[in-house]
mmCIF file of C-alpha atoms and ligand atoms in Angstrom:
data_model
loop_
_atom_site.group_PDB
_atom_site.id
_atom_site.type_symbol
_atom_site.label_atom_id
_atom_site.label_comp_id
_atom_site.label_asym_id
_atom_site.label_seq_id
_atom_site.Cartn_x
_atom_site.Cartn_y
_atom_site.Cartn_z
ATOM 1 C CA UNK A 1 218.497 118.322 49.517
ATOM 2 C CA UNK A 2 218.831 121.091 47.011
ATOM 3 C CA UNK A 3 215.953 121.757 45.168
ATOM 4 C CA UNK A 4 217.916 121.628 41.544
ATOM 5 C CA UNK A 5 219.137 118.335 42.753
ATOM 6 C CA UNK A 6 215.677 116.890 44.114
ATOM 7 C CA UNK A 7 214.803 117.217 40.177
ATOM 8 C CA UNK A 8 217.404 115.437 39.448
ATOM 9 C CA UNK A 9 216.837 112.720 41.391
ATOM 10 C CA UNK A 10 213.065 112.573 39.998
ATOM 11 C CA UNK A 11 214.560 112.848 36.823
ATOM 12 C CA UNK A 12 217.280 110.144 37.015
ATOM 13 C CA UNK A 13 214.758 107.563 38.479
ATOM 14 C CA UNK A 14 212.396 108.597 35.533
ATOM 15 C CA UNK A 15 214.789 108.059 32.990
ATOM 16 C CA UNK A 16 216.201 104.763 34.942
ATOM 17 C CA UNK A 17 212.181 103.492 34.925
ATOM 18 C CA UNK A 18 211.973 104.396 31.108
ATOM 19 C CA UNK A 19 214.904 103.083 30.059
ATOM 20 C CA UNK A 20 213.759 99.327 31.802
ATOM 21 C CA UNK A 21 210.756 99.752 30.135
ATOM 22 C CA UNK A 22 211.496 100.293 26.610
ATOM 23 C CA UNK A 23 214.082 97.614 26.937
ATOM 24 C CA UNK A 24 211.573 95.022 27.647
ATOM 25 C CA UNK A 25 209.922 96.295 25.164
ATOM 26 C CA UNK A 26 212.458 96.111 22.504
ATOM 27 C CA UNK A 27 214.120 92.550 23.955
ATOM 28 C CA UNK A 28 210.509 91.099 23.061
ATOM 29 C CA UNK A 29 209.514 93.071 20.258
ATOM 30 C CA UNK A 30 212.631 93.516 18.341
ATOM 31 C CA UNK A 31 214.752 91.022 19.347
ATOM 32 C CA UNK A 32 217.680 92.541 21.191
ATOM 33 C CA UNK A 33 219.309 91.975 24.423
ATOM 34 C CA UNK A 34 220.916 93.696 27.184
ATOM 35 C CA UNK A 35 221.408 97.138 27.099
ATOM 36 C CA UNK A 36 221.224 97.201 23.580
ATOM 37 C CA UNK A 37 217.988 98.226 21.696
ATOM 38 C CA UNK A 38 217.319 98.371 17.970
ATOM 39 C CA UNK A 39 217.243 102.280 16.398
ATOM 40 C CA UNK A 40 213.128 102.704 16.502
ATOM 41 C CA UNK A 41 213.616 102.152 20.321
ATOM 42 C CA UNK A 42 216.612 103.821 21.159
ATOM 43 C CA UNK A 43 214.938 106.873 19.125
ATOM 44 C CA UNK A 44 212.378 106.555 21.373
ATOM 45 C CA UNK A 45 214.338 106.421 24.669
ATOM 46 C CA UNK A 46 216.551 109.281 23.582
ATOM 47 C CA UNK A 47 213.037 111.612 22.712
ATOM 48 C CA UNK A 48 211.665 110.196 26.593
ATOM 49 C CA UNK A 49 214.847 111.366 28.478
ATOM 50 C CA UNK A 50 214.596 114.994 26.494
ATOM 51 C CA UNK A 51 211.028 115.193 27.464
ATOM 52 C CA UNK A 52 212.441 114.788 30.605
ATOM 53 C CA UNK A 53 215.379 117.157 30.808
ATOM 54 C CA UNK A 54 212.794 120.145 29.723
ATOM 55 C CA UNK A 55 209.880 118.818 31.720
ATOM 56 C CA UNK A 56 208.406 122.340 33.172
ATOM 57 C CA UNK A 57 206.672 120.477 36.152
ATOM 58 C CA UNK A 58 208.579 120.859 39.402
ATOM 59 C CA UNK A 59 209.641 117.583 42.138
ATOM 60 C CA UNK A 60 206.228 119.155 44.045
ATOM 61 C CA UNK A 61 203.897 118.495 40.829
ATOM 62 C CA UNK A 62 205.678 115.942 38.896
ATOM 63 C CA UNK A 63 203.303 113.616 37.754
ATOM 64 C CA UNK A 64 204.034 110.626 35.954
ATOM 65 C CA UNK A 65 204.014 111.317 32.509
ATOM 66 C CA UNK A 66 201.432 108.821 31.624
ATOM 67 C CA UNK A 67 199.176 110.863 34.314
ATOM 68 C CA UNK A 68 200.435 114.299 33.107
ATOM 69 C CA UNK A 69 197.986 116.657 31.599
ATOM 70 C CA UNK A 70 200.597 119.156 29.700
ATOM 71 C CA UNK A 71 201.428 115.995 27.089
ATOM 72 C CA UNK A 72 204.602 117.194 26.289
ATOM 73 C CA UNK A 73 205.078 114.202 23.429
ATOM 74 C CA UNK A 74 203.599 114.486 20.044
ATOM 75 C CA UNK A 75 201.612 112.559 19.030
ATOM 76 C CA UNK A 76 203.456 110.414 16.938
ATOM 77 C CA UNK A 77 205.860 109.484 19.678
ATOM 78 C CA UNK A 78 202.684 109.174 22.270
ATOM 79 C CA UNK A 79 201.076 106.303 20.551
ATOM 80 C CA UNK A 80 204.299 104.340 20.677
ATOM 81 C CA UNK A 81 205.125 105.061 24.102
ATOM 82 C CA UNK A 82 201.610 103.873 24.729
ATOM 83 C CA UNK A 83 201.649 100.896 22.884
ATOM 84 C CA UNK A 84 205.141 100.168 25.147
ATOM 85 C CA UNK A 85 203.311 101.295 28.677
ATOM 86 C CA UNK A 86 200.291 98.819 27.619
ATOM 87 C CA UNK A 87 202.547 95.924 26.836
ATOM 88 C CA UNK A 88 205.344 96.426 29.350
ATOM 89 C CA UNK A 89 202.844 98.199 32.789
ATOM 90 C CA UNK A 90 202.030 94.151 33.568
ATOM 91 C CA UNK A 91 205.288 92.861 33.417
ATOM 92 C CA UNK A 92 207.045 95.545 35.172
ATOM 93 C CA UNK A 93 206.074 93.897 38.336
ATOM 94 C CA UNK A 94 207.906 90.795 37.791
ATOM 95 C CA UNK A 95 210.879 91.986 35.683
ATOM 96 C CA UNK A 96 212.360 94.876 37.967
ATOM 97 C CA UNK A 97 209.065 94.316 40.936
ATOM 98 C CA UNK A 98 211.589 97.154 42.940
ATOM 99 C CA UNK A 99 211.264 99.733 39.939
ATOM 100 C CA UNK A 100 207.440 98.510 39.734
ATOM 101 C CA UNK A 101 206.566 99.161 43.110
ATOM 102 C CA UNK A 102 208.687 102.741 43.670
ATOM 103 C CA UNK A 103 206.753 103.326 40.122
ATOM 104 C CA UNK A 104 203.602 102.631 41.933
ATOM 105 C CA UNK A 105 204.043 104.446 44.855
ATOM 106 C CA UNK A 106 204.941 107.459 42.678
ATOM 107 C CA UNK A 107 201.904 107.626 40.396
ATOM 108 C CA UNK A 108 199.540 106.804 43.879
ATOM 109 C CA UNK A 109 201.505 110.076 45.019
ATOM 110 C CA UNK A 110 200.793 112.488 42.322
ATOM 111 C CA UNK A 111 204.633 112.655 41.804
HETATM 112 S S1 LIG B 201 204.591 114.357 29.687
HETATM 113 FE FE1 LIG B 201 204.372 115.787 31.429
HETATM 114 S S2 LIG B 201 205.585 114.860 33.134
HETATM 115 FE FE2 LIG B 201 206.236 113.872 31.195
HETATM 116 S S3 LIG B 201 208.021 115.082 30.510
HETATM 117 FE FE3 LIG B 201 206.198 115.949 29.479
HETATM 118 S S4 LIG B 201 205.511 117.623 30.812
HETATM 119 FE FE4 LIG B 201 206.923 116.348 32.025
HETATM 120 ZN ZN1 LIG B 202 213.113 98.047 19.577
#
């Protein structure tokens, strides 16, 4: 595979894995459903995947981002993607346990 499309692929599955978890987040928190999530969240999904798209880390060092030392976020948009990770890291498991484990495997990685 191409490396331009290898980061894609991490970057895809990132997104995918964020997207799941801000939705449980927002289902329990906010009240919505299905693919839909109130504005707060949806603000914070869009800022996640554009951390993503300009993420300088390569496939080779991409850590997760909860494990990444650059901290691309600020801060403001850290502590709520904290407080999700906190609430929604042990639930994953049995929500989406496929997303959960691939998740797992990739932080255990350094990916
Ligand atoms: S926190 Fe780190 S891994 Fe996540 S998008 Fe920013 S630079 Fe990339
Ligand atoms: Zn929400």
């Amino acid at each position: 595979m191409a490396k331009s499309s290898t980061l894609s692929a991490v970057t895809s599955e990132k997104k995918r894995v964020i997207s799941q978890m801000i939705a449980i987040y927002c289902h329990k928190h906010h009240g919505t459903a299905g693919r839909t999530l109130c504005p707060e969240c949806a603000d914070m999904l869009a800022y996640a995947c554009s951390r993503l798209d300009k993420c300088p880390r390569t496939p080779a060092t991409h850590s997760s981002c909860r494990r990444c030392t650059i901290h691309c976020y600020s801060p403001a948009y850290r502590d709520k993607i904290k407080k999700i990770m906190r609430y929604v890291g042990p639930r994953m498991l049995f929500i989406h346990p496929i997303s959960a484990i691939r998740h797992f495997i990739s932080e255990t990685r350094g990916e």
